[in-house]
Amino acid sequence: MPQWTSAVGAAQLARLLTSQQDRPAGPGTRRPPAYRALADGIRLLVLEGRVPVAARLPAERELAVALSVSRTTVAAAYEALRAEGFLESRRGAGSWTAVPAGNPLPARGLEPLPPEALGSVIDLGCASLPAPEPWLTRAVQGALEELPPYAHTHGDYPAGLPALRAMIAERYTVRGIPTMPEQIMVTTGAMGAIDAICHLFAPRGERVAVESPSYANILQLMREAGARLVPVAMAEGLSGWDVDRWRQVLREAAPRLAYVVADFHNPTGALADEEQRRRLVEAARSAGTVIVADETMSELWLDEDLDGAAMPRPVCGFDPAGSTVITVGSASKAFWAGMRIGWVRAAPDVIRSLVAARAYADLGTPVLEQLAVNWLFSTGGWEQAVEVRRRQARENRDALVAAVRRELPDWEFEVPRGGLTLWVRAGGLSGSRLAEAGERVGVRVPSGPRFGVDGAFEGYVRLPFTVGGAVAEEAAARLAAAARLVESGGTAGAEPPRTFVA
């Protein structure tokens, strides 16, 4: 019986390996032998999770042809990986990826570090901030006061608590988009919302158009659901979408869904303007594509001259009936990631279909958390808490930008006007190798390819605004140490990470 559970084709592996571009070697720098470079490249792909553990690798001859190298080179690379514990083989069954005993399995997404690791490692992997107090405590206390009547019921509300659905609908109406409670379903976070939408609209094998780059966890969710991802490149800098390119992809690929983040895009921070939103909705309607508009960052404007009145209309504002645009919102980014409350706004018939399908998933969202969010919305606590969040994120952004510019002056980025992430071109270095080196010096950073399709964005890393002050300065210093390790080919000595308490 084979020990592998999936397979990676020669052409696919070659694309992933080719994307790993390092800075050209300087005078006197020794390049590793070809087999060693190949082994290191495959090892990085496994550690990054971009090639799964227990994935069957191509035969030596197939990979040699795809990479235009000798079979001897591939054979030597495979042998080195076997010696290091990253490859297992058996005659007649082929070779498949592994991790050495004692090594943690690579993360496929951007899971937060366990709390016990936070003393020695600065976590720049998860774009989430601590809860804005005292608003979390007050919301939970308010929810407890409202709980007794619900405790006398079965507690399953597949569409969400009626009071919260009505409150979310009213908030859209106030924004100029008339909405009925029947157009709202409360979900377990934005991820739960998008998972439900994908299962309803894009069963296995369907095409889904996505921004390139896009949010790593959503890309992985869609891959595991069997979607065929169609990347659409973002416009340069922070200017939003290239709508002409979107129109071409929608016309030629005819994807069933298109997933977009118009407000402070994750990871680039771009903000799409109203004209781009209008044109994209028109293009999607013509192509028969349903847009999933992720609004989780929409209230996190950070620049002083930007506020709710100055923000572009929501994408659903150009499709008020909800026939082309399905909107996803969440409390997780604007308030706290531990508050796993999200919602969907769509046409009533779409909501009914989503609710019916939910019976085979999670039945409903926790009542207490729904009551807490409803308390925040109904008392004005939400606005006050989000203002605390904006101030914290703004201070963190400015501190991180200053520290990175000081420690890594050749790294390139534009400062977004909102959101929680900085998209950085890492001075010609491999983002994957920076991520690996960062683990050695005590800073966790996600590499660019996590946010792309088939190995794109190898030269980038994403830095979230989750640390500020002295911690931001230390994070930048550790990133600079990781960069030096990559530049030296990993031969420079790395000091063990210091325990750091903010």
mmCIF file of C-alpha atoms in Angstrom, residues 2 8 65 116 133 136 184 192 207 215 252 255 292 303 318 340 353 472 487-488:
data_model
loop_
_atom_site.group_PDB
_atom_site.id
_atom_site.type_symbol
_atom_site.label_atom_id
_atom_site.label_comp_id
_atom_site.label_asym_id
_atom_site.label_seq_id
_atom_site.Cartn_x
_atom_site.Cartn_y
_atom_site.Cartn_z
ATOM 1 C CA PRO A 2 1.504 3.417 -0.965
ATOM 2 C CA VAL A 8 3.036 16.612 -7.339
ATOM 3 C CA VAL A 65 13.519 16.808 -18.040
ATOM 4 C CA GLU A 116 3.993 29.617 25.112
ATOM 5 C CA GLU A 133 -10.649 46.554 26.282
ATOM 6 C CA LEU A 136 -14.737 42.974 25.081
ATOM 7 C CA ILE A 184 -28.466 38.307 6.293
ATOM 8 C CA GLY A 192 -17.136 30.043 7.765
ATOM 9 C CA ARG A 207 -13.189 27.951 -11.505
ATOM 10 C CA TYR A 215 -5.470 36.281 1.387
ATOM 11 C CA GLU A 252 -12.491 34.070 -21.202
ATOM 12 C CA PRO A 255 -15.396 31.547 -13.398
ATOM 13 C CA VAL A 292 -17.765 37.456 -3.142
ATOM 14 C CA ASP A 303 -5.070 57.961 7.854
ATOM 15 C CA PHE A 318 -23.585 48.654 -7.090
ATOM 16 C CA ARG A 340 -15.767 34.387 15.750
ATOM 17 C CA SER A 353 -29.966 28.121 0.237
ATOM 18 C CA ALA A 472 8.514 46.687 16.162
ATOM 19 C CA GLU A 487 22.488 36.682 1.717
ATOM 20 C CA SER A 488 25.301 34.594 3.172
#
